[in-house]
Short mmCIF file of C-alpha atoms in Angstrom, two decimals:
data_model
loop_
_atom_site.label_atom_id
_atom_site.label_comp_id
_atom_site.label_asym_id
_atom_site.label_seq_id
_atom_site.Cartn_x
_atom_site.Cartn_y
_atom_site.Cartn_z
CA MET A 30 24.23 6.89 -5.90
CA THR A 31 25.64 10.08 -4.33
CA PRO A 32 23.23 13.01 -4.61
CA ARG A 33 24.47 15.94 -6.68
CA GLY A 34 22.92 19.36 -6.27
CA GLY A 35 19.31 19.09 -5.13
CA THR A 36 17.80 15.68 -4.46
CA LEU A 37 14.35 14.53 -5.53
CA ALA A 38 13.19 11.44 -3.67
CA VAL A 39 10.12 9.84 -5.25
CA VAL A 40 8.63 7.38 -2.76
CA LEU A 41 5.76 5.14 -3.87
CA HIS A 42 3.59 3.29 -1.39
CA ALA A 43 2.03 0.10 -2.79
CA HIS A 44 -0.71 -1.14 -0.49
CA LEU A 45 -4.06 -2.89 -0.60
CA PRO A 46 -6.06 -4.38 2.28
CA PHE A 47 -6.00 -8.15 2.60
CA VAL A 48 -9.04 -9.36 0.65
CA ARG A 49 -9.30 -13.09 0.04
CA HIS A 50 -12.57 -15.00 -0.24
CA PRO A 51 -12.01 -18.63 -1.22
CA GLU A 52 -15.64 -19.32 -0.31
CA HIS A 53 -16.74 -17.38 -3.43
CA ALA A 54 -15.74 -18.08 -7.01
CA ASP A 55 -15.79 -14.38 -7.92
CA PHE A 56 -15.82 -11.65 -5.26
CA LEU A 57 -16.19 -7.94 -6.07
CA GLU A 58 -13.62 -6.56 -3.62
CA GLU A 59 -10.94 -8.89 -4.98
CA ASP A 60 -11.12 -6.64 -8.06
CA TRP A 61 -9.06 -4.10 -6.10
CA LEU A 62 -6.05 -6.39 -6.45
CA HIS A 63 -6.77 -7.28 -10.09
CA GLU A 64 -7.10 -3.62 -11.08
CA ALA A 65 -3.88 -2.66 -9.32
CA ILE A 66 -1.93 -5.50 -10.96
CA ILE A 67 -3.31 -4.82 -14.45
CA GLU A 68 -3.20 -1.02 -14.42
CA CYS A 69 -0.40 -0.16 -11.98
CA TYR A 70 2.07 -2.86 -10.91
CA VAL A 71 2.68 -4.58 -14.26
CA PRO A 72 2.84 -1.33 -16.30
CA LEU A 73 5.18 0.20 -13.71
CA LEU A 74 7.48 -2.82 -13.80
CA LEU A 75 7.53 -2.81 -17.61
CA ARG A 76 8.45 0.90 -17.72
CA LEU A 77 11.25 0.49 -15.14
CA GLU A 78 12.64 -2.59 -16.86
CA ALA A 79 12.66 -0.76 -20.21
CA LEU A 80 14.66 2.07 -18.62
CA GLU A 81 17.07 -0.46 -17.16
CA ARG A 82 17.60 -2.11 -20.56
CA GLU A 83 18.28 1.30 -22.11
CA GLY A 84 20.82 2.12 -19.42
CA VAL A 85 18.86 5.11 -18.10
CA PRO A 86 19.89 5.46 -14.43
CA PHE A 87 17.17 5.78 -11.83
CA ARG A 88 16.63 5.53 -8.09
CA LEU A 89 13.15 5.25 -6.65
CA ALA A 90 11.90 4.18 -3.23
CA LEU A 91 8.95 1.81 -2.98
CA SER A 92 7.15 0.34 -0.01
CA LEU A 93 5.25 -2.91 -0.47
CA SER A 94 2.82 -3.48 2.37
CA PRO A 95 2.77 -6.92 4.00
CA THR A 96 -0.90 -7.45 3.13
CA LEU A 97 -0.14 -6.72 -0.54
CA LEU A 98 2.92 -9.00 -0.48
CA SER A 99 0.83 -11.75 1.10
CA MET A 100 -1.75 -11.50 -1.68
CA LEU A 101 0.89 -11.36 -4.42
CA ARG A 102 2.36 -14.65 -3.18
CA ASP A 103 -1.02 -16.38 -2.81
CA PRO A 104 -1.61 -19.02 -5.56
CA LEU A 105 -5.41 -18.77 -5.38
CA LEU A 106 -5.43 -14.98 -5.84
CA MET A 107 -2.86 -15.10 -8.62
CA GLU A 108 -4.91 -17.79 -10.39
CA ARG A 109 -7.98 -15.59 -10.12
CA CYS A 110 -6.08 -12.58 -11.41
CA ALA A 111 -4.83 -14.59 -14.40
CA ALA A 112 -8.39 -15.65 -15.18
CA ARG A 113 -9.55 -12.05 -14.92
CA ILE A 114 -6.89 -10.87 -17.37
CA GLU A 115 -7.81 -13.64 -19.80
CA ARG A 116 -11.47 -12.61 -19.73
CA LEU A 117 -10.50 -8.98 -20.35
CA VAL A 118 -8.28 -9.94 -23.30
CA ALA A 119 -11.13 -11.92 -24.85
CA PHE A 120 -13.55 -9.05 -24.18
CA SER A 121 -11.15 -6.56 -25.79
CA ALA A 122 -11.20 -8.56 -29.04
CA ARG A 123 -15.00 -8.38 -29.08
CA GLU A 124 -14.83 -4.65 -28.36
CA VAL A 125 -12.58 -4.07 -31.38
CA ARG A 126 -15.11 -5.87 -33.56
CA ARG A 127 -18.04 -4.05 -31.98
CA LYS A 128 -16.43 -0.64 -32.33
CA GLY A 129 -15.00 -1.24 -35.79
CA SER A 130 -11.39 -0.97 -34.49
CA PRO A 131 -11.39 2.60 -33.19
CA ALA A 132 -8.12 3.71 -31.65
CA ALA A 133 -9.15 3.39 -28.01
CA ALA A 134 -10.54 -0.16 -28.33
CA ALA A 135 -7.48 -1.27 -30.29
CA PHE A 136 -5.24 0.28 -27.67
CA TYR A 137 -6.94 -1.64 -24.85
CA GLN A 138 -6.58 -4.89 -26.79
CA ALA A 139 -2.85 -4.30 -27.29
CA ARG A 140 -2.34 -3.15 -23.70
CA LEU A 141 -4.15 -6.10 -22.13
CA THR A 142 -2.33 -8.55 -24.41
CA GLU A 143 0.98 -7.06 -23.24
CA VAL A 144 -0.05 -7.25 -19.57
CA HIS A 145 -1.22 -10.83 -20.00
CA ALA A 146 2.08 -11.88 -21.59
CA ALA A 147 4.08 -10.17 -18.85
CA PHE A 148 2.02 -11.61 -16.01
CA GLU A 149 1.95 -15.17 -17.34
CA ARG A 150 5.27 -15.61 -19.14
CA ARG A 151 7.68 -12.85 -18.14
CA TYR A 152 6.86 -12.93 -14.41
CA ALA A 153 5.22 -16.38 -14.15
CA ARG A 154 2.55 -14.80 -11.90
CA ASP A 155 5.22 -13.72 -9.40
CA LEU A 156 5.41 -9.94 -9.17
CA ILE A 157 7.59 -9.93 -6.06
CA ALA A 158 10.56 -11.35 -8.01
CA PRO A 159 10.88 -8.44 -10.49
CA PHE A 160 10.68 -5.90 -7.67
CA ARG A 161 13.42 -7.86 -5.89
CA HIS A 162 15.46 -7.87 -9.11
CA LEU A 163 15.19 -4.09 -9.50
CA ARG A 164 16.24 -3.71 -5.87
CA GLU A 165 19.26 -5.98 -6.33
CA ARG A 166 20.29 -4.08 -9.49
CA GLY A 167 20.16 -0.78 -7.61
CA GLY A 168 17.16 0.93 -9.22
CA LEU A 169 14.77 0.49 -6.32
CA GLU A 170 15.07 0.92 -2.59
CA LEU A 171 12.33 -1.08 -0.87
CA LEU A 172 10.76 0.01 2.41
CA CYS A 173 8.90 -2.16 4.87
CA CYS A 174 5.50 -1.37 6.35
CA PRO A 175 3.57 -2.45 9.48
CA ALA A 176 1.83 -5.80 9.21
CA THR A 177 -1.73 -4.87 8.24
CA HIS A 178 -1.34 -1.12 7.69
CA ALA A 179 -2.64 -0.17 11.13
CA PHE A 180 -3.00 3.53 11.93
CA LEU A 181 -0.45 3.62 14.73
CA PRO A 182 -1.29 6.95 16.48
CA LEU A 183 -4.68 5.51 17.47
CA LEU A 184 -3.08 2.27 18.72
CA GLN A 185 -0.45 3.92 20.89
CA TYR A 186 -2.40 3.06 24.06
CA ALA A 187 -1.93 -0.60 23.19
CA PRO A 188 1.88 -0.54 22.82
CA GLU A 189 2.16 -4.30 22.38
CA ALA A 190 -0.08 -3.97 19.29
CA VAL A 191 2.15 -1.25 17.82
CA ARG A 192 5.28 -3.32 18.42
CA ALA A 193 3.70 -6.39 16.86
CA GLN A 194 2.55 -4.47 13.78
CA ILE A 195 6.07 -3.17 13.16
CA SER A 196 7.88 -6.40 13.99
CA VAL A 197 5.64 -8.62 11.83
CA GLY A 198 6.04 -6.26 8.87
CA ALA A 199 9.81 -6.04 9.27
CA THR A 200 10.11 -9.82 9.66
CA LEU A 201 8.15 -10.54 6.47
CA PHE A 202 10.38 -8.08 4.61
CA ARG A 203 13.49 -9.95 5.77
CA GLU A 204 11.96 -13.29 4.77
CA LEU A 205 11.15 -12.11 1.24
CA PHE A 206 14.13 -9.86 0.47
CA GLY A 207 16.96 -11.38 2.47
CA GLU A 208 17.89 -8.39 4.62
CA SER A 209 16.36 -5.74 6.84
CA ALA A 210 14.73 -2.62 5.44
CA SER A 211 16.41 0.71 6.17
CA GLY A 212 13.17 2.66 5.98
CA ILE A 213 9.53 2.17 6.86
CA TRP A 214 6.34 3.62 5.45
CA LEU A 215 4.13 4.57 8.38
CA PRO A 216 0.51 3.88 7.35
CA GLU A 217 -1.27 7.13 6.46
CA CYS A 218 2.03 8.84 7.45
CA GLY A 219 0.72 8.51 11.01
CA TYR A 220 3.26 9.39 13.71
CA TYR A 221 3.15 10.06 17.44
CA PRO A 222 6.02 11.03 19.79
CA GLY A 223 7.69 7.90 21.09
CA LEU A 224 7.04 5.80 18.01
CA ASP A 225 10.64 6.42 16.94
CA LYS A 226 11.84 4.27 19.86
CA VAL A 227 9.80 1.30 18.63
CA LEU A 228 11.17 1.79 15.12
CA ALA A 229 14.74 2.01 16.39
CA ALA A 230 14.32 -1.23 18.35
CA GLU A 231 13.48 -2.94 15.04
CA GLY A 232 16.54 -1.43 13.32
CA ILE A 233 14.59 1.06 11.20
CA ARG A 234 16.81 3.94 10.09
CA TYR A 235 14.24 6.41 8.72
CA PHE A 236 10.53 7.12 8.23
CA LEU A 237 8.40 9.66 6.37
CA LEU A 238 5.96 12.28 7.69
CA ASP A 239 3.52 14.71 6.18
CA SER A 240 4.92 18.25 5.99
CA HIS A 241 3.49 19.57 9.25
CA GLY A 242 4.79 16.59 11.20
CA LEU A 243 8.30 17.91 10.54
CA LEU A 244 7.56 21.65 10.43
CA ASP A 245 5.90 21.46 13.88
CA ALA A 246 8.77 19.47 15.40
CA ASN A 247 10.34 20.56 18.68
CA PRO A 248 12.50 22.50 18.07
CA ALA A 249 11.36 23.67 14.64
CA PRO A 250 13.94 22.52 12.05
CA ARG A 251 15.92 25.32 10.41
CA CYS A 252 15.71 23.67 6.99
CA GLY A 253 11.98 22.96 7.08
CA THR A 254 11.17 19.96 4.87
CA ARG A 255 14.38 20.41 2.84
CA ALA A 256 16.34 18.10 5.16
CA PRO A 257 15.51 15.38 7.68
CA VAL A 258 15.92 15.56 11.44
CA PHE A 259 17.17 12.88 13.80
CA THR A 260 14.99 11.91 16.72
CA SER A 261 16.35 11.15 20.18
CA ALA A 262 16.16 7.43 19.28
CA GLY A 263 18.50 7.98 16.34
CA THR A 264 15.98 7.50 13.51
CA ALA A 265 15.70 10.07 10.73
CA ALA A 266 12.38 11.75 9.91
CA PHE A 267 11.78 13.12 6.40
CA GLY A 268 8.89 15.49 5.65
CA ARG A 269 6.75 15.54 2.51
CA ASP A 270 7.49 18.41 0.11
CA PRO A 271 4.23 20.43 -0.22
CA ALA A 272 4.94 21.79 -3.70
CA SER A 273 5.70 18.37 -5.20
CA SER A 274 2.53 16.95 -3.71
CA GLU A 275 0.27 19.79 -4.82
CA GLN A 276 1.29 19.45 -8.45
CA VAL A 277 0.03 15.87 -8.47
CA TRP A 278 -2.65 15.63 -5.76
CA SER A 279 -4.43 19.00 -6.01
CA ALA A 280 -7.95 18.74 -7.44
CA GLU A 281 -7.60 22.26 -8.88
CA LEU A 282 -3.97 22.22 -10.01
CA GLY A 283 -2.88 18.57 -10.14
CA TYR A 284 -1.70 17.10 -13.42
CA PRO A 285 -4.22 14.18 -13.44
CA GLY A 286 -7.03 16.69 -13.94
CA GLY A 287 -5.62 17.73 -17.32
CA PRO A 288 -8.07 17.61 -20.25
CA TRP A 289 -6.30 14.87 -22.27
CA TYR A 290 -6.06 12.32 -19.49
CA ARG A 291 -8.38 9.34 -19.26
CA GLU A 292 -11.57 9.96 -17.28
CA PHE A 293 -11.56 7.49 -14.40
CA HIS A 294 -15.25 7.75 -13.55
CA ARG A 295 -16.68 6.76 -16.97
CA ASP A 296 -16.38 2.99 -17.26
CA LEU A 297 -17.96 0.75 -19.91
CA GLY A 298 -19.15 -1.57 -17.16
CA PHE A 299 -21.85 0.96 -16.32
CA GLU A 300 -22.61 2.08 -19.88
CA LEU A 301 -22.87 -1.00 -22.11
CA ASP A 302 -25.90 -3.32 -22.11
CA THR A 303 -25.68 -6.28 -19.73
CA GLU A 304 -25.89 -8.85 -22.52
CA SER A 305 -22.68 -7.54 -24.08
CA LEU A 306 -21.05 -7.29 -20.64
CA ALA A 307 -22.07 -10.79 -19.57
CA PRO A 308 -18.52 -12.28 -19.51
CA LEU A 309 -17.39 -9.59 -17.04
CA LEU A 310 -20.43 -9.30 -14.75
CA LEU A 311 -20.47 -10.70 -11.23
CA PRO A 312 -22.24 -14.06 -10.77
CA THR A 313 -25.21 -12.11 -9.40
CA GLY A 314 -25.44 -10.15 -12.66
CA GLU A 315 -24.18 -7.04 -10.86
CA ARG A 316 -22.16 -4.52 -12.85
CA ARG A 317 -18.54 -3.75 -12.02
CA HIS A 318 -15.66 -1.65 -13.34
CA THR A 319 -14.07 -3.19 -16.42
CA GLY A 320 -11.14 -0.83 -17.05
CA PHE A 321 -12.52 0.02 -20.51
CA LYS A 322 -12.84 3.79 -20.36
CA TYR A 323 -13.33 5.60 -23.66
CA TRP A 324 -13.53 9.19 -22.45
CA ARG A 325 -11.07 11.86 -21.37
CA VAL A 326 -11.32 14.39 -18.55
CA THR A 327 -12.03 17.21 -21.04
CA SER A 328 -12.81 19.75 -18.27
CA ARG A 329 -12.24 19.85 -14.50
CA LYS A 330 -15.72 21.35 -14.17
CA GLY A 331 -17.47 18.31 -15.65
CA GLY A 332 -19.79 18.68 -18.57
CA THR A 333 -19.72 16.70 -21.80
CA LYS A 334 -16.78 14.32 -22.11
CA ARG A 335 -14.88 13.90 -25.35
CA PRO A 336 -13.29 10.66 -26.64
CA TYR A 337 -10.00 9.48 -25.17
CA ARG A 338 -6.95 9.77 -27.42
CA ARG A 339 -4.04 7.75 -26.16
CA ASP A 340 -1.38 9.59 -28.17
CA ARG A 341 -2.45 12.99 -26.84
CA ALA A 342 -2.66 11.64 -23.26
CA VAL A 343 0.88 10.21 -23.33
CA ALA A 344 2.22 13.43 -24.84
CA ALA A 345 0.53 15.39 -22.02
CA ALA A 346 2.09 13.07 -19.41
CA ARG A 347 5.55 13.69 -20.84
CA ARG A 348 5.04 17.47 -20.92
CA ASP A 349 3.82 17.45 -17.32
CA ALA A 350 6.76 15.33 -16.21
CA ILE A 351 9.24 17.75 -17.81
CA HIS A 352 7.43 20.61 -16.09
CA PHE A 353 7.51 18.74 -12.76
CA VAL A 354 11.28 18.22 -12.94
CA ALA A 355 11.85 21.84 -14.01
CA GLN A 356 9.87 23.02 -10.97
CA ARG A 357 11.95 20.83 -8.67
CA GLU A 358 15.14 22.22 -10.24
CA ARG A 359 13.89 25.73 -9.55
CA ASP A 360 12.76 24.94 -5.99
CA LEU A 361 15.89 23.04 -4.98
CA GLY A 362 18.26 25.41 -6.70
CA GLY A 363 21.18 23.00 -6.85
CA THR A 364 22.95 24.91 -4.05
CA ALA A 365 23.62 24.11 -0.42
CA LEU A 366 21.08 25.01 2.24
CA ALA A 367 21.68 28.29 4.03
CA GLY A 368 24.07 27.83 6.94
CA SER A 369 24.66 24.20 6.01
CA GLU A 370 26.84 22.08 3.76
CA HIS A 371 23.81 19.95 2.88
CA HIS A 372 22.12 20.08 -0.46
CA PRO A 373 18.30 20.22 -0.19
CA ILE A 374 16.01 17.25 -0.66
CA ALA A 375 12.38 17.18 -1.79
CA ILE A 376 10.43 14.14 -0.61
CA ALA A 377 7.61 13.30 -3.05
CA PRO A 378 5.56 10.42 -1.58
CA PHE A 379 2.53 9.02 -3.39
CA ASP A 380 0.25 6.01 -3.32
CA ALA A 381 1.62 3.75 -6.03
CA GLU A 382 -1.89 2.91 -7.22
CA LEU A 383 -2.31 6.53 -8.33
CA PHE A 384 0.07 5.76 -11.20
CA GLY A 385 -1.87 3.67 -13.66
CA HIS A 386 -5.14 3.03 -11.82
CA TRP A 387 -6.46 6.41 -10.72
CA TRP A 388 -4.20 8.31 -13.14
CA PHE A 389 -3.94 5.99 -16.11
CA GLU A 390 -0.98 7.80 -17.68
CA GLY A 391 0.93 7.88 -14.38
CA PRO A 392 3.53 5.24 -15.38
CA GLU A 393 4.41 7.28 -18.48
CA PHE A 394 4.68 10.38 -16.28
CA LEU A 395 7.10 8.60 -13.94
CA GLU A 396 9.14 7.29 -16.85
CA GLN A 397 9.61 10.81 -18.19
CA VAL A 398 10.46 12.17 -14.72
CA ILE A 399 13.25 9.59 -14.58
CA ARG A 400 14.50 10.46 -18.06
CA SER A 401 14.47 14.19 -17.36
CA ALA A 402 16.20 13.81 -13.99
CA ALA A 403 18.87 11.59 -15.59
CA THR A 404 20.00 14.51 -17.78
CA SER A 405 19.51 17.29 -15.22
CA LYS A 406 22.56 19.21 -14.01
CA LYS A 407 20.70 20.69 -11.02
CA LEU A 408 19.15 17.68 -9.30
CA CYS A 409 19.24 13.93 -9.15
CA LEU A 410 16.85 11.18 -8.22
CA ALA A 411 17.92 9.47 -5.01
CA THR A 412 16.36 7.68 -2.06
CA PRO A 413 16.25 8.73 1.60
CA SER A 414 19.01 6.20 2.36
CA ASP A 415 21.19 7.69 -0.38
CA TYR A 416 20.70 11.12 1.15
CA LEU A 417 21.58 9.95 4.66
CA ARG A 418 24.78 8.33 3.38
CA ALA A 419 25.78 11.56 1.64
CA HIS A 420 24.68 13.79 4.55
CA PRO A 421 25.03 11.83 7.81
CA GLN A 422 24.69 14.78 10.22
CA HIS A 423 21.37 16.52 10.90
CA GLU A 424 19.49 18.48 13.53
CA LEU A 425 18.01 16.77 16.57
CA ALA A 426 14.25 17.30 16.98
CA GLU A 427 11.05 15.55 18.05
CA PRO A 428 8.47 15.37 15.24
CA ALA A 429 4.87 16.21 16.03
CA LEU A 430 1.87 13.93 16.14
CA SER A 431 0.51 14.05 12.60
CA SER A 432 -0.91 12.18 9.62
CA TRP A 433 -1.76 12.91 6.06
CA GLY A 434 -5.36 12.98 4.91
CA GLU A 435 -8.08 15.51 5.65
CA GLY A 436 -7.17 17.73 8.60
CA GLY A 437 -3.74 16.14 9.03
CA TYR A 438 -4.38 14.88 12.58
CA SER A 439 -6.09 11.48 12.43
CA SER A 440 -9.63 12.78 11.81
CA VAL A 441 -10.19 10.44 8.84
CA TRP A 442 -9.51 7.39 11.03
CA LEU A 443 -11.32 8.66 14.14
CA ASP A 444 -14.77 9.86 13.15
CA PRO A 445 -18.38 9.17 14.22
CA SER A 446 -18.56 6.64 11.39
CA ASN A 447 -15.72 4.48 12.77
CA ASP A 448 -14.90 5.50 16.36
CA TRP A 449 -16.77 2.49 17.75
CA LEU A 450 -13.95 0.28 16.48
CA TYR A 451 -11.13 1.34 18.79
CA ARG A 452 -12.46 0.23 22.16
CA HIS A 453 -12.79 -3.27 20.71
CA LEU A 454 -9.25 -3.14 19.31
CA PHE A 455 -7.85 -2.09 22.70
CA ILE A 456 -9.70 -4.88 24.54
CA ALA A 457 -8.60 -7.46 21.98
CA ALA A 458 -4.96 -6.28 22.16
CA ARG A 459 -4.98 -6.59 25.94
CA ARG A 460 -6.48 -10.07 25.70
CA MET A 461 -3.91 -11.14 23.11
CA GLY A 462 -1.22 -9.96 25.51
CA GLU A 463 -2.75 -12.14 28.23
CA LEU A 464 -2.76 -15.18 25.96
CA ALA A 465 0.82 -14.62 24.84
CA SER A 466 1.98 -14.15 28.44
CA GLU A 467 0.31 -17.33 29.66
CA ALA A 468 1.41 -19.55 26.80
CA PRO A 469 4.03 -22.11 27.81
CA ALA A 470 7.51 -21.72 26.35
CA ARG A 471 7.12 -25.06 24.57
CA PRO A 472 3.44 -25.80 24.00
CA SER A 473 2.70 -29.50 23.96
CA SER A 474 -0.23 -29.08 21.60
CA LEU A 475 0.00 -28.19 17.94
CA LEU A 476 -3.63 -27.13 18.16
CA LEU A 477 -2.66 -24.58 20.81
CA GLU A 478 0.08 -23.16 18.60
CA ARG A 479 -2.28 -22.90 15.66
CA ALA A 480 -5.09 -21.30 17.65
CA MET A 481 -2.76 -18.73 19.22
CA ALA A 482 -1.25 -17.80 15.88
CA GLN A 483 -4.68 -17.49 14.26
CA ALA A 484 -5.91 -15.29 17.09
CA ALA A 485 -2.96 -12.99 16.42
CA ARG A 486 -3.76 -12.95 12.68
CA GLU A 487 -7.40 -12.04 13.28
CA LEU A 488 -6.37 -9.22 15.62
CA LEU A 489 -3.83 -7.85 13.15
CA LEU A 490 -6.43 -7.92 10.37
CA ALA A 491 -8.98 -6.12 12.55
CA GLN A 492 -6.41 -3.35 13.12
CA SER A 493 -6.11 -2.46 9.41
CA SER A 494 -6.52 1.27 8.81
CA ASP A 495 -8.43 0.48 5.61
CA TRP A 496 -11.62 -0.44 7.45
CA ALA A 497 -11.83 2.88 9.30
CA PHE A 498 -10.92 4.77 6.11
CA LEU A 499 -13.61 3.05 4.02
CA MET A 500 -16.22 3.56 6.74
CA LYS A 501 -15.41 7.28 6.81
CA MET A 502 -15.25 7.80 3.04
CA GLY A 503 -18.41 5.81 2.30
CA SER A 504 -16.79 3.62 -0.34
CA ALA A 505 -17.45 -0.05 0.43
CA ARG A 506 -18.61 1.05 3.89
CA SER A 507 -20.72 -2.04 4.53
CA TYR A 508 -17.92 -4.38 3.49
CA ALA A 509 -15.39 -2.57 5.67
CA ARG A 510 -17.61 -2.75 8.76
CA THR A 511 -18.37 -6.41 8.11
CA ARG A 512 -14.67 -7.21 7.83
CA ALA A 513 -13.75 -5.42 11.04
CA GLU A 514 -16.60 -7.04 12.94
CA ARG A 515 -15.79 -10.48 11.53
CA HIS A 516 -12.14 -10.40 12.55
CA LEU A 517 -13.02 -9.16 16.03
CA ALA A 518 -15.69 -11.86 16.41
CA ASP A 519 -13.31 -14.57 15.27
CA PHE A 520 -10.67 -13.31 17.69
CA ASP A 521 -13.20 -13.31 20.54
CA ARG A 522 -14.22 -16.88 19.78
CA LEU A 523 -10.62 -18.03 19.74
CA TYR A 524 -9.89 -16.15 22.95
CA SER A 525 -12.90 -17.68 24.70
CA ALA A 526 -11.89 -21.18 23.65
CA LEU A 527 -8.31 -20.67 24.82
CA ARG A 528 -9.40 -19.27 28.22
CA ALA A 529 -12.20 -21.74 28.87
CA ARG A 530 -10.26 -24.22 30.99
CA GLY A 531 -9.65 -22.39 34.23
CA PRO A 532 -6.92 -20.14 35.63
CA ALA A 533 -4.08 -21.77 33.69
CA PRO A 534 -5.83 -22.99 30.55
CA LEU A 535 -2.95 -22.66 28.17
CA ASN A 536 -0.79 -25.12 30.08
CA HIS A 537 -3.55 -27.74 29.95
CA PHE A 538 -4.87 -27.26 26.47
CA LEU A 539 -6.64 -30.36 25.21
CA PRO A 540 -7.90 -31.25 21.73
CA GLU A 541 -11.26 -29.74 20.96
CA PRO A 542 -14.22 -31.49 19.33
CA PRO A 543 -13.84 -32.08 15.58
CA GLU A 544 -16.17 -29.21 14.66
CA TRP A 545 -13.96 -26.72 16.54
CA SER A 546 -10.84 -27.97 14.79
CA ALA A 547 -12.65 -27.76 11.45
CA TRP A 548 -13.60 -24.15 12.16
CA LEU A 549 -10.00 -23.29 13.01
CA GLU A 550 -8.88 -24.91 9.76
CA GLU A 551 -11.45 -22.82 7.89
CA LEU A 552 -10.05 -19.62 9.44
CA GLU A 553 -6.50 -20.65 8.58
CA GLY A 554 -7.53 -21.33 4.99
CA ARG A 555 -9.27 -17.98 4.59
CA ASP A 556 -6.98 -15.62 6.53
CA ASN A 557 -3.73 -17.33 5.61
CA LEU A 558 -1.21 -14.49 5.71
CA PHE A 559 1.97 -14.49 7.85
CA PRO A 560 2.50 -18.29 8.00
CA SER A 561 5.50 -17.91 10.34
CA LEU A 562 3.76 -15.45 12.69
CA ASP A 563 5.10 -15.51 16.27
CA TYR A 564 2.20 -14.67 18.60
CA ARG A 565 4.68 -14.08 21.45
CA LEU A 566 5.33 -10.65 19.93
CA PHE A 567 2.23 -9.56 21.82
CA THR A 568 3.79 -10.38 25.20
CA PRO A 569 3.95 -7.05 27.11
CA GLU A 570 7.20 -7.95 28.86
CA ARG A 571 8.89 -8.73 25.54
CA GLY A 572 7.95 -5.32 24.18
CA ALA A 573 9.21 -3.58 27.30
CA ARG A 574 12.59 -5.26 26.87
CA CYS A 575 12.75 -3.98 23.28
CA GLU A 576 12.05 -0.42 24.40
CA ARG A 577 14.75 -0.59 27.08
CA ALA A 578 17.21 -1.92 24.51
CA SER A 579 16.45 0.93 22.08
CA GLY A 580 16.84 3.49 24.83
#
């Protein structure tokens, strides 16, 4: 698609931390995946497929993080999600009877029945396939993402860790989608000068920044966030459009705070008696979110909540989407940028889970944005790659160190609540480099190969930005700390075992006692992502060769 007039690039980032607990039959934090599938991913796919059947043209960009992809292809997690949906469908039928078929209860029954049919029959529990289909048909451009969503600016002093994060993520993308990704979503939009060289070595053509990462570039770009810049490594940097973001994200002005939208914080799981909730409670009897929310926002200032009306909420989403597109038409103007032949672009990046989970009517909002843009004469929906093809020449500049989130400069991920983590990550990255460097080119022991690969997995999982974020924000703080500590401890135990046999232990690796092999098998069964992981990515010399090649 060739952009006409102004370009609106909607970029969705679908990501969840890797949470998989086969040792428990029902684990609370696995609900994060179930909720996203039920309320975001399946509804979004159904809306996009309906547009495709109607012949409504659209172009969206979507990143699917490797941890999310790994969970979506895991049979155990998909089986558990299917069971969760079935329990919710059965519960919805009881709710209709209990409530005497009021509109909201009937809506949830119909919605969950539709999601269940799509998940089980239409997609056969494989949500990666329909995203691949939309990509092949031209509606979606898919971006890759670093392996476990590590916050790269705080790992820059362990360059082998940064390179491994990017390479593992790019490799998984190629395995699942058959070709390399043109763009990458940098976790938390975190960038530091020099990262572009690592991206270029992996063949990445563009990345996204928060607004100030581009506005504070050296030299300052003449077009601000209305056009990308090229870095010295040849990668393009796009900056987030502040106005587009404010209209959705702002607590005071954002659309999701409108009075007719569903109130996220009032869930039946914390209102109904436990006897009625029994089918949905945790095995411990603990309450959890159910997704049955019968109230609307009503007022941004709180107060008494009024009942949710689905028809009014969907109508509000469509009005807000029309307003959103009209604002982009006004901002972009449909004319070339001053002193340039380029038409302006507005980058609108959002967490995908906002649309459907946090903002329940978000999929309907996106659908109407697409419909309105399809008939606009002043702008079009396109992706960053589309824009680069239409406008291949841009200014040369070095973006600034930056992130999104509070403060815009890493403060969420480096805070007294989580700063203890990084010294352990640096030590572990250095040790992984030692192991990778000392490993023989052709290990004679399968156990050695497995232990090395699992050590790399545990390190990658410890590097996830989600643990630092959750520790800072206070949500699931104990779980996040436990996860980070567990992965670091498992890495340390593997490292100690691999180094225990003298100055050249990896060349003389011998089978361990049965209990050690059983423990390794347990780790492989629990943290089973990246089955083709190459631990040699952590070799410092290998990374240095990549940097020289990109230069």
